[in-house]
C-alpha positions as a printed Julia matrix, in Angstrom:
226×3 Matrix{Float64}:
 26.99   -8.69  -30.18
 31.01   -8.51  -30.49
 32.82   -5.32  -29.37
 36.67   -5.29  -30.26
 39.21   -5.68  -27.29
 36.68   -7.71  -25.13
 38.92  -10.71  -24.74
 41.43   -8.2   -23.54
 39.74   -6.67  -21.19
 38.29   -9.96  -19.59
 42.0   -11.54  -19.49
 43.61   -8.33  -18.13
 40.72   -8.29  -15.6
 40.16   -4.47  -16.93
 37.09   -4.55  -15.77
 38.09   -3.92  -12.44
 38.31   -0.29  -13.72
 34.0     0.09  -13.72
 33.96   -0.93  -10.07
 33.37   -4.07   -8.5
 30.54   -3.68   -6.67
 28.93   -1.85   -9.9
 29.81   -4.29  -12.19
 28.88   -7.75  -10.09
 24.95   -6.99  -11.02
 26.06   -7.14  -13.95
 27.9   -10.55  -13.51
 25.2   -11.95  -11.23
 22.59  -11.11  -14.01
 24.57  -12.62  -16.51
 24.78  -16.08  -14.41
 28.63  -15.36  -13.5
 29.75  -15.0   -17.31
 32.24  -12.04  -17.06
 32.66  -11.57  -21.11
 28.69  -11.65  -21.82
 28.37   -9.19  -18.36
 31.09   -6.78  -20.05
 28.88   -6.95  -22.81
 25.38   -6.41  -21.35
 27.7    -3.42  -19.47
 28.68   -1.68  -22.7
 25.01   -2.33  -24.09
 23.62   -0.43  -20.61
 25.86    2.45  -22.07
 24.78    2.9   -25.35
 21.24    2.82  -24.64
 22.21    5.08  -22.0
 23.34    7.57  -24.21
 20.59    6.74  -26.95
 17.97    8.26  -24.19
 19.91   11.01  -23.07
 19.85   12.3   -26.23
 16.11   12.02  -26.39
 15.38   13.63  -22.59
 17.99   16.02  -23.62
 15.87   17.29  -26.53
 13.13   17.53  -23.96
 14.43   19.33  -21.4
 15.41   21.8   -23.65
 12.22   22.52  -25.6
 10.57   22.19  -21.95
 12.5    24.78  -19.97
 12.66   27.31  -23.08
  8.2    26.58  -23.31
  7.61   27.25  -20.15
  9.86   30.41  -19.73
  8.22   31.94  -22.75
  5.01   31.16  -20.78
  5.57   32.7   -17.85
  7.31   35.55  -19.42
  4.01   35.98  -21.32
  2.35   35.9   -18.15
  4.48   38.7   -16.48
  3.3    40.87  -19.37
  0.0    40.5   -19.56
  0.42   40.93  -15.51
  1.65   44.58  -16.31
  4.71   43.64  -14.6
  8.13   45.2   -15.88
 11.29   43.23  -15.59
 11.98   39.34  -15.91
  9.92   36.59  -14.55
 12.67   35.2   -12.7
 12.74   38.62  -10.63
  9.42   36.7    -8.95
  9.35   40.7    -7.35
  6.72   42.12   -6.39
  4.3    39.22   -6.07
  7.13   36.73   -4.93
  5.24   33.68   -6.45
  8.08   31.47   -6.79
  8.89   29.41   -3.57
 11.87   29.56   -1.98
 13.5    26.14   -3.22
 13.06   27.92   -6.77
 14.12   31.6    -5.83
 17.42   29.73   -4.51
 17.74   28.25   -7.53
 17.39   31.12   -9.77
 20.23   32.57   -7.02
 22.76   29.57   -7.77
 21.95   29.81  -11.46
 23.09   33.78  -11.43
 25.86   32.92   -9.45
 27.46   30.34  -10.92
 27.13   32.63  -14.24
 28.68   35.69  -12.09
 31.79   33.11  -10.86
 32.12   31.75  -14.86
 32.2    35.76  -15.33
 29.59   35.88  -18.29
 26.96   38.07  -18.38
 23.82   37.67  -16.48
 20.62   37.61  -18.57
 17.16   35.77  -18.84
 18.8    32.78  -21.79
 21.69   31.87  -19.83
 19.98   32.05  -16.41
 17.5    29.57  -18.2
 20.04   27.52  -19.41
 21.6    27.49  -15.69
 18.63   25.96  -13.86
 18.39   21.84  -13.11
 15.53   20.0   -14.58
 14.3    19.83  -11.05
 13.67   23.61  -11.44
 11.15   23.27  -14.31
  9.64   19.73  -12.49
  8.69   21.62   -9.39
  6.55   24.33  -11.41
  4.42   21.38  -12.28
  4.07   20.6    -8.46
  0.47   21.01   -6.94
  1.28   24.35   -4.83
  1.29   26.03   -8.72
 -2.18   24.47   -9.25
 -3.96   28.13   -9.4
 -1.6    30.66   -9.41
  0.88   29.61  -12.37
 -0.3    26.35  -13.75
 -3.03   28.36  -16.36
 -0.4    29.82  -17.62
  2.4    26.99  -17.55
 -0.6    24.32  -19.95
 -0.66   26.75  -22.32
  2.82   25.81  -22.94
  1.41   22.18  -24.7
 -1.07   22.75  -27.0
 -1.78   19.23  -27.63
 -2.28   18.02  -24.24
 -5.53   16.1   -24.05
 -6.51   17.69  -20.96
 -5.19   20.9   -18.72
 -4.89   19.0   -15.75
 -1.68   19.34  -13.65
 -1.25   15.61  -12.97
 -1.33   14.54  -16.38
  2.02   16.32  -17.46
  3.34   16.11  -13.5
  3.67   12.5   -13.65
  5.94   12.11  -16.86
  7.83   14.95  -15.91
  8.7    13.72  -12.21
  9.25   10.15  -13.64
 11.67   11.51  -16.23
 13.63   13.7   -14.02
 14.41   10.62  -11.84
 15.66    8.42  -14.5
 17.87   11.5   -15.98
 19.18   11.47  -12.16
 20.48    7.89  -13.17
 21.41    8.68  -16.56
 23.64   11.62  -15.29
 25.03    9.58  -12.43
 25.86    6.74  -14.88
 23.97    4.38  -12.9
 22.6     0.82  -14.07
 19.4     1.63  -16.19
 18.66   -1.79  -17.61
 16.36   -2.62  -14.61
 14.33    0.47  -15.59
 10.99    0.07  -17.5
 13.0     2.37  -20.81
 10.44    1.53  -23.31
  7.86    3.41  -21.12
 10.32    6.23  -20.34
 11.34    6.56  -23.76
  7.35    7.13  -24.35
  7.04    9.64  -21.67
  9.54   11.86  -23.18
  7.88   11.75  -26.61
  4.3    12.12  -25.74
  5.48   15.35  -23.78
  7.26   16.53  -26.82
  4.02   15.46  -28.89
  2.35   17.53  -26.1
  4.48   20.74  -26.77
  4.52   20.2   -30.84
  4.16   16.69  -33.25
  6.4    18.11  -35.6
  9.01   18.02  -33.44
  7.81   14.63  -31.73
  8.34   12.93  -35.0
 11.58   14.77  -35.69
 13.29   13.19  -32.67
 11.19    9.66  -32.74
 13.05    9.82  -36.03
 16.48   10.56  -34.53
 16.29    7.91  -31.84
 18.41    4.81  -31.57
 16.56    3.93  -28.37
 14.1     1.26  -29.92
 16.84   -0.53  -31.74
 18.86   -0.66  -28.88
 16.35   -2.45  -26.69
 15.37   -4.97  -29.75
 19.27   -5.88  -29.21
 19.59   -6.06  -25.93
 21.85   -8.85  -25.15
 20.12  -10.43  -22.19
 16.39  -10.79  -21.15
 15.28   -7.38  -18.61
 12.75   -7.06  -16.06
 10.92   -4.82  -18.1
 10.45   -4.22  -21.56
């Protein structure tokens, strides 16, 4: 693996630039070789960006599921208004009313208008992770499975775990933290058996689109995990 204006950056000690306590995990992994730990760095990015790409896909098809379940559910409820109201039963707790709050807001400060799509757009993954928590288990969660069809069972825990393990790693992925110590073939799984949860179409679709397992075939140093 070659990338142009490596000997550069190793004589001009450019790599100074990525942080030195960052980049000496790097260095130490790499046995104290600074051009093959620039290397293994740039490598870290690309498949970095290879499985935001994928979670990205996720989150998206996630969030917009599960609002179109719940709105369902407010419906069928014979309640008027948006779900994200939570008024009159106030079934949201308060960690997500505050986040529906910031969501609005920050719309209100950008000064565009206020309305279910962009409110959804607004909220954090951790929004949509915490309506698969267990406090949900009876009240919402009925209504929230329905959202993947393909799901082998309609227990919580089997689409909790993937979904809290995934939001941690896109923590790292949005911090642009160190991700080859992570286990990313099994990540990489979780986000497509949720997606093959939701619909295989798509599942295929994006297994199709991903650069994720040629990355990690070409990954320029051995890993902790696969």
């Amino acid at each position: 693996m070659h990338y142009a204006g490596l000997e550069r950056l190793v004589a001009g000690a450019g790599h100074e630039h990525f942080g030195a306590p960052r980049f000496q995990g790097y260095v130490r992994h790499c046995g104290g070789d600074l051009a093959a730990a620039l290397v293994f760095y740039q490598w870290n990015v690309e498949v970095s960006g290879a499985l935001w790409q994928t979670i990205g896909h996720l989150e998206v098809v996630l969030r917009n599921r599960v609002a179109d379940r719940l709105a369902l559910r407010r419906q069928r409820l014979g309640r008027p208004g948006s779900w994200l109201d939570d008024s009159p039963a106030s079934e949201l707790d308060m960690r997500a009313r505050a986040d529906i709050r910031k969501a609005q807001q920050r719309l209100q400060y950008q000064g565009r208008p206020i309305n279910d799509g962009r409110v959804i757009a607004e909220l954090t993954f951790g929004f949509w992770r915490f309506l698969f928590a267990r406090r949900y288990t009876s009240l919402l969660w009925p209504d929230i499975v329905g959202a993947f069809p393909n799901v082998p069972n309609r227990q919580r825990e089997t689409l909790e775990a993937p979904v809290v393990r995934l939001h941690e790693f896109r923590n790292r992925l949005a911090h642009h933290e160190r991700i080859w110590n992570q286990p990313l073939s099994a990540l990489h799984a979780d986000a497509l058996t949720l997606l093959n949860y939701i619909d295989t179409s798509l599942a295929r679709w994006v297994t199709e689109q991903s650069r994720v397992p040629e990355l990690l075939a070409s990954c320029p140093v051995s890993r902790p995990h696969p």
